[in-house]
Tab-separated table of C-alpha atoms in Angstrom:
chain	number	residue	atom	x	y	z
A	14	GLY	CA	12.026	-34.166	37.599
A	15	VAL	CA	11.818	-30.828	39.416
A	16	GLY	CA	12.743	-32.293	42.797
A	17	GLY	CA	15.592	-34.267	41.291
A	18	TYR	CA	16.917	-31.211	39.485
A	19	PHE	CA	17.084	-28.907	42.511
A	20	GLY	CA	18.023	-31.698	44.923
A	21	GLY	CA	20.794	-32.809	42.602
A	22	LEU	CA	22.263	-29.318	42.385
A	23	LEU	CA	22.143	-28.940	46.172
A	24	ALA	CA	23.869	-32.304	46.602
A	25	LYS	CA	26.534	-31.377	44.050
A	26	ALA	CA	27.224	-28.224	46.108
A	27	GLY	CA	27.883	-30.346	49.188
A	28	GLU	CA	24.518	-30.095	50.938
A	29	ASP	CA	23.165	-33.121	52.811
A	30	VAL	CA	20.320	-34.174	50.515
A	31	VAL	CA	18.127	-37.259	50.764
A	32	ALA	CA	15.378	-38.373	48.416
A	33	LEU	CA	12.064	-40.102	49.010
A	34	ALA	CA	11.656	-42.142	45.822
A	35	ARG	CA	10.259	-45.465	44.672
A	36	GLY	CA	10.400	-48.200	42.072
A	37	ALA	CA	12.881	-48.194	39.216
A	38	HIS	CA	13.817	-44.556	39.863
A	39	LEU	CA	14.851	-45.419	43.423
A	40	ALA	CA	16.819	-48.460	42.280
A	41	ALA	CA	18.704	-46.426	39.672
A	42	ILE	CA	19.552	-43.643	42.161
A	43	ARG	CA	20.899	-46.194	44.604
A	44	SER	CA	23.010	-48.024	42.023
A	45	GLU	CA	24.201	-45.219	39.722
A	46	GLY	CA	23.422	-41.955	41.525
A	47	LEU	CA	20.998	-39.273	40.389
A	48	ARG	CA	22.076	-38.124	36.927
A	49	ILE	CA	21.304	-34.563	35.782
A	50	GLU	CA	21.739	-33.725	32.090
A	51	GLY	CA	21.178	-30.561	30.079
A	52	ALA	CA	22.664	-27.622	28.226
A	53	ARG	CA	24.399	-26.175	31.301
A	54	GLY	CA	26.299	-29.384	31.976
A	55	ASN	CA	25.863	-32.933	33.200
A	56	HIS	CA	26.675	-34.351	36.624
A	57	VAL	CA	25.923	-37.244	38.940
A	58	ALA	CA	24.706	-36.617	42.499
A	59	ARG	CA	25.343	-39.350	45.039
A	60	ILE	CA	22.476	-39.063	47.491
A	61	GLU	CA	20.814	-41.322	50.022
A	62	ALA	CA	17.415	-42.449	48.775
A	63	SER	CA	14.674	-44.633	50.192
A	64	ASP	CA	11.006	-45.444	49.731
A	65	SER	CA	10.577	-45.110	53.496
A	66	ALA	CA	10.831	-41.627	54.994
A	67	GLY	CA	11.424	-43.194	58.388
A	68	ALA	CA	14.798	-44.465	57.142
A	69	LEU	CA	15.969	-40.976	56.155
A	70	GLY	CA	15.860	-39.132	59.487
A	71	THR	CA	14.523	-35.682	60.343
A	72	ALA	CA	14.955	-32.921	57.768
A	73	ASP	CA	15.562	-29.191	58.087
A	74	VAL	CA	13.702	-28.465	54.845
A	75	VAL	CA	11.406	-30.723	52.801
A	76	LEU	CA	10.770	-29.793	49.168
A	77	PHE	CA	7.607	-31.244	47.645
A	78	ALA	CA	7.700	-31.457	43.844
A	79	VAL	CA	5.056	-34.068	43.021
A	80	LYS	CA	1.956	-33.864	40.852
A	81	LEU	CA	-1.063	-32.115	42.355
A	82	PHE	CA	-3.080	-35.335	42.455
A	83	GLN	CA	-0.252	-37.003	44.428
A	84	ALA	CA	-0.008	-34.256	47.065
A	85	GLU	CA	-1.892	-35.774	50.002
A	86	ALA	CA	-0.333	-39.225	49.575
A	87	ALA	CA	3.141	-37.698	49.254
A	88	ALA	CA	2.591	-35.602	52.375
A	89	ARG	CA	1.548	-38.635	54.412
A	90	ALA	CA	4.527	-40.615	53.120
A	91	ALA	CA	6.921	-37.774	54.023
A	92	ALA	CA	5.524	-37.218	57.528
A	93	PRO	CA	8.410	-39.046	59.303
A	94	LEU	CA	10.832	-36.436	57.886
A	95	PHE	CA	9.206	-33.761	60.024
A	96	GLY	CA	10.347	-32.531	63.389
A	97	PRO	CA	9.186	-29.418	65.289
A	98	GLN	CA	11.479	-27.114	63.281
A	99	THR	CA	11.169	-28.676	59.816
A	100	LEU	CA	10.125	-26.359	56.970
A	101	ALA	CA	7.794	-27.676	54.265
A	102	ILE	CA	7.998	-25.937	50.876
A	103	SER	CA	5.550	-26.718	48.093
A	104	LEU	CA	6.894	-26.526	44.545
A	105	LEU	CA	3.710	-28.036	43.118
A	106	ASN	CA	2.078	-26.589	40.054
A	107	GLY	CA	-1.052	-24.534	40.574
A	108	ILE	CA	-2.403	-22.442	43.416
A	109	ASP	CA	-3.746	-24.915	45.960
A	110	GLY	CA	-0.699	-27.171	46.334
A	111	PRO	CA	0.041	-25.986	49.909
A	112	ASP	CA	-3.540	-26.730	50.974
A	113	ARG	CA	-3.410	-30.209	49.457
A	114	LEU	CA	-0.116	-30.962	51.227
A	115	ALA	CA	-1.316	-29.533	54.535
A	116	ALA	CA	-4.276	-31.930	54.421
A	117	GLY	CA	-1.785	-34.803	54.690
A	118	LEU	CA	0.432	-33.102	57.295
A	119	PRO	CA	-1.755	-32.089	60.233
A	120	GLY	CA	-0.199	-29.302	62.267
A	121	VAL	CA	2.447	-28.449	59.654
A	122	SER	CA	2.493	-25.014	58.018
A	123	VAL	CA	3.320	-25.525	54.350
A	124	LEU	CA	4.992	-22.632	52.525
A	125	GLY	CA	3.712	-22.008	49.008
A	126	GLY	CA	6.330	-21.908	46.292
A	127	SER	CA	6.983	-22.100	42.564
A	128	ALA	CA	9.734	-23.740	40.559
A	129	TYR	CA	11.018	-22.171	37.371
A	130	VAL	CA	12.656	-25.007	35.462
A	131	SER	CA	11.697	-27.441	32.733
A	132	ALA	CA	12.918	-30.831	33.944
A	133	VAL	CA	11.605	-34.349	33.464
A	134	ILE	CA	12.586	-37.855	34.488
A	135	ALA	CA	13.829	-39.066	31.109
A	136	GLU	CA	14.463	-42.576	32.448
A	137	PRO	CA	14.962	-44.081	35.899
A	138	GLY	CA	17.732	-42.189	37.675
A	139	LEU	CA	18.051	-39.548	34.940
A	140	VAL	CA	16.649	-36.023	35.127
A	141	ARG	CA	16.929	-33.988	31.928
A	142	TYR	CA	16.391	-30.218	31.918
A	143	THR	CA	15.484	-28.380	28.742
A	144	SER	CA	15.569	-24.632	29.353
A	145	ALA	CA	17.641	-21.834	30.873
A	146	MET	CA	15.123	-21.298	33.701
A	147	SER	CA	16.591	-22.316	37.049
A	148	SER	CA	15.073	-20.787	40.174
A	149	ILE	CA	12.533	-21.123	42.966
A	150	VAL	CA	10.438	-18.639	44.924
A	151	PHE	CA	8.597	-19.429	48.136
A	152	GLY	CA	6.642	-17.649	50.829
A	153	ALA	CA	8.233	-16.258	53.972
A	154	PRO	CA	7.180	-17.939	57.236
A	155	GLN	CA	4.913	-15.642	59.202
A	156	GLY	CA	5.320	-14.846	62.902
A	157	ASN	CA	8.219	-17.214	63.509
A	158	ASP	CA	11.694	-15.684	63.632
A	159	ALA	CA	13.481	-19.048	63.822
A	160	ALA	CA	11.633	-20.307	60.735
A	161	ARG	CA	12.393	-17.096	58.844
A	162	THR	CA	16.082	-17.461	59.691
A	163	LYS	CA	16.076	-21.067	58.487
A	164	ALA	CA	14.237	-20.081	55.296
A	165	ALA	CA	16.721	-17.267	54.595
A	166	ASP	CA	19.596	-19.706	55.148
A	167	PHE	CA	17.987	-22.101	52.664
A	168	VAL	CA	17.825	-19.293	50.091
A	169	ALA	CA	21.566	-18.734	50.528
A	170	ARG	CA	22.281	-22.456	50.159
A	171	CYS	CA	20.267	-22.605	46.933
A	172	GLN	CA	22.124	-19.624	45.517
A	173	ARG	CA	25.476	-21.208	46.375
A	174	ALA	CA	24.283	-24.357	44.598
A	175	GLY	CA	23.935	-22.369	41.382
A	176	PHE	CA	20.236	-21.623	41.025
A	177	GLY	CA	18.122	-18.629	41.905
A	178	ALA	CA	16.069	-18.552	45.100
A	179	GLU	CA	13.838	-15.888	46.617
A	180	MET	CA	11.669	-15.607	49.722
A	181	THR	CA	8.653	-13.359	49.247
A	182	GLU	CA	6.073	-11.795	51.552
A	183	ASP	CA	3.351	-12.146	48.861
A	184	ILE	CA	3.482	-15.728	47.696
A	185	GLN	CA	-0.103	-15.689	46.423
A	186	THR	CA	0.757	-13.110	43.775
A	187	ALA	CA	3.946	-15.021	42.902
A	188	LEU	CA	1.969	-18.249	42.471
A	189	TRP	CA	-0.633	-16.616	40.225
A	190	THR	CA	2.050	-14.837	38.175
A	191	LYS	CA	3.500	-18.195	37.149
A	192	PHE	CA	0.206	-20.063	37.065
A	193	ILE	CA	-1.478	-17.808	34.505
A	194	GLY	CA	1.006	-18.753	31.778
A	195	LEU	CA	1.575	-22.297	33.000
A	196	ALA	CA	-2.110	-23.232	32.857
A	197	ALA	CA	-2.422	-21.882	29.315
A	198	ASN	CA	0.721	-23.652	28.107
A	199	ALA	CA	-0.205	-26.936	29.802
A	200	ALA	CA	-3.659	-26.935	28.227
A	201	LEU	CA	-2.406	-26.091	24.745
A	202	THR	CA	0.628	-28.409	24.555
A	203	SER	CA	-1.409	-31.287	26.019
A	204	ALA	CA	-4.481	-30.805	23.837
A	205	ALA	CA	-2.425	-30.263	20.643
A	206	ARG	CA	0.309	-32.816	21.539
A	207	LEU	CA	2.849	-30.304	20.228
A	208	PRO	CA	5.753	-28.337	21.726
A	209	ALA	CA	6.186	-24.573	21.905
A	210	GLY	CA	7.833	-24.100	18.496
A	211	PRO	CA	5.009	-25.165	16.171
A	212	LEU	CA	2.348	-23.894	18.577
A	213	TYR	CA	3.477	-20.339	19.213
A	214	SER	CA	4.627	-19.683	15.667
A	215	ASP	CA	0.973	-20.054	14.628
A	216	PRO	CA	-0.969	-16.756	15.019
A	217	ALA	CA	-4.222	-18.623	15.699
A	218	VAL	CA	-2.645	-20.506	18.597
A	219	VAL	CA	-1.105	-17.314	19.966
A	220	GLU	CA	-4.562	-15.723	19.864
A	221	ALA	CA	-5.982	-18.668	21.825
A	222	ALA	CA	-3.078	-18.491	24.297
A	223	ALA	CA	-3.721	-14.778	24.813
A	224	ALA	CA	-7.389	-15.496	25.566
A	225	LEU	CA	-6.464	-18.226	28.072
A	226	ILE	CA	-3.964	-15.920	29.755
A	227	ALA	CA	-6.466	-13.057	29.922
A	228	GLU	CA	-8.982	-15.346	31.636
A	229	GLY	CA	-6.381	-16.513	34.158
A	230	ALA	CA	-5.328	-12.935	34.881
A	231	ALA	CA	-8.935	-11.839	35.385
A	232	VAL	CA	-9.518	-14.664	37.880
A	233	ALA	CA	-6.242	-13.849	39.662
A	234	ARG	CA	-7.237	-10.208	40.124
A	235	ALA	CA	-10.711	-11.190	41.312
A	236	ALA	CA	-9.064	-13.512	43.843
A	237	GLY	CA	-7.005	-10.606	45.198
A	238	ALA	CA	-3.619	-11.362	43.638
A	239	LYS	CA	-1.664	-8.202	42.787
A	240	VAL	CA	-0.447	-9.401	39.404
A	241	ALA	CA	1.258	-6.874	37.149
A	242	ALA	CA	-0.839	-4.665	34.902
A	243	ASP	CA	1.014	-6.017	31.852
A	244	ILE	CA	0.991	-9.676	32.850
A	245	GLU	CA	-1.097	-10.604	29.813
A	246	SER	CA	1.413	-9.288	27.260
A	247	VAL	CA	4.421	-10.458	29.289
A	248	SER	CA	3.003	-13.989	29.609
A	249	VAL	CA	2.228	-14.250	25.897
A	250	GLY	CA	5.719	-12.981	25.076
A	251	ARG	CA	7.247	-15.585	27.392
A	252	LEU	CA	5.388	-18.414	25.660
A	253	LYS	CA	6.677	-17.246	22.282
A	254	GLN	CA	10.247	-17.270	23.640
A	255	PHE	CA	10.135	-20.853	24.940
A	256	PRO	CA	12.609	-23.283	23.318
A	257	PRO	CA	10.959	-24.805	20.221
A	258	GLY	CA	11.000	-28.339	21.644
A	259	MET	CA	9.663	-27.434	25.087
A	260	TYR	CA	6.437	-28.989	26.368
A	261	ALA	CA	4.526	-28.367	29.575
A	262	SER	CA	4.982	-31.249	32.010
A	263	MET	CA	1.340	-32.287	31.625
A	264	TYR	CA	2.029	-33.193	27.995
A	265	PHE	CA	4.414	-35.954	29.096
A	266	ASP	CA	1.683	-37.394	31.313
A	267	ILE	CA	-0.939	-37.487	28.592
A	268	ALA	CA	1.585	-38.823	26.064
A	269	LYS	CA	2.282	-41.863	28.247
A	270	GLY	CA	-1.366	-42.335	29.175
A	271	GLY	CA	-0.928	-41.295	32.798
A	272	PRO	CA	-3.194	-39.206	35.038
A	273	LEU	CA	-3.250	-35.435	34.540
A	274	GLU	CA	-3.113	-32.365	36.770
A	275	VAL	CA	-5.820	-30.726	34.669
A	276	ASP	CA	-8.227	-30.406	37.619
A	277	GLY	CA	-5.677	-28.188	39.357
A	278	LEU	CA	-4.800	-26.159	36.243
A	279	SER	CA	-7.563	-25.225	33.777
A	280	GLY	CA	-10.082	-26.892	36.098
A	281	TYR	CA	-9.028	-24.642	38.964
A	282	ILE	CA	-9.396	-21.510	36.826
A	283	VAL	CA	-12.867	-22.622	35.701
A	284	ARG	CA	-14.014	-23.341	39.275
A	285	GLU	CA	-12.580	-20.100	40.668
A	286	GLY	CA	-14.039	-18.170	37.748
A	287	ARG	CA	-17.490	-19.509	38.541
A	288	ARG	CA	-17.063	-18.749	42.244
A	289	LEU	CA	-15.902	-15.194	41.549
A	290	GLY	CA	-18.201	-14.439	38.625
A	291	VAL	CA	-15.427	-14.312	36.002
A	292	PRO	CA	-16.132	-15.921	32.590
A	293	THR	CA	-13.522	-18.501	31.502
A	294	PRO	CA	-14.855	-19.984	28.231
A	295	HIS	CA	-11.468	-20.856	26.689
A	296	HIS	CA	-10.217	-22.674	29.770
A	297	ALA	CA	-13.619	-24.368	30.106
A	298	ALA	CA	-13.379	-25.678	26.544
A	299	LEU	CA	-9.867	-27.087	26.955
A	300	TYR	CA	-10.722	-28.476	30.373
A	301	ALA	CA	-13.634	-30.328	28.773
A	302	VAL	CA	-11.272	-31.763	26.130
A	303	LEU	CA	-8.657	-32.899	28.663
A	304	LYS	CA	-10.911	-33.912	31.554
A	305	PRO	CA	-11.649	-37.423	30.173
A	306	HIS	CA	-7.890	-38.138	30.475
A	307	ARG	CA	-7.487	-36.952	34.073
A	308	ALA	CA	-7.272	-40.503	35.440
A	309	GLY	CA	-5.228	-41.714	32.465
A	310	THR	CA	-6.162	-42.564	28.889
A	311	PRO	CA	-9.795	-43.738	28.987
A	312	LYS	CA	-10.644	-47.154	27.647
A	313	VAL	CA	-12.800	-47.086	24.551
A	314	GLY	CA	-15.259	-49.865	23.880
């Protein structure tokens, strides 16, 4: 959903975009184009798509927007897209997405990044977005002037395509700034099977969300991220402002019985908390609730 959203906007703006896809989604893109629908308008992007990266040629920039548990396999599948000057940008949820991708791309430096959009594959070939958020942020390449120039050019292309883009020198702090709220929202919407409206209008849920966010912020600071002093209140306020029908992406996975990213969300906070000596009881509790579903809905009996 995220990759289709940003790739579709870039294609609509005239950029040369290709997609590594598979199954029914690939078939629909080939036959009908990639359809993008939402409150800011609908359009169809005609892009080349294949399930073989070798058929797509060498890329200038590769955006990875898969689930955390798909990272290594996706990196290996995308390897033929890479030449000596290709930039890899991770838009995966969580903190360790770049490391997971790098494990499948030996010798490639993967730039960490975050996507700010709520977009899902509603059906094959159709990406539906559900909020006003529309931007990416990614880390600046270090010690390579040519890569920095290419990255800056990509920022300009994204902005011309109609969404925000920023290159930062402190991607770790940027990743944690998003992750603190994302992990809380993913855990709550998935465990409760409810969207933002009924959740964050309930004072008891807001109290739980605040505790989850405080734990994430404490772990972030212990890990060396320079998150804002008011990130706890800002993150809680942001959750309360989400559209009433908005879910975290992990909810859609648990609702259809698919595998979950929970190991890289609440699970990551719990593991880092233990490593750094930071208590994370609220995340530990929700991780315990969701962990049995991490490989899909468990069979009972």
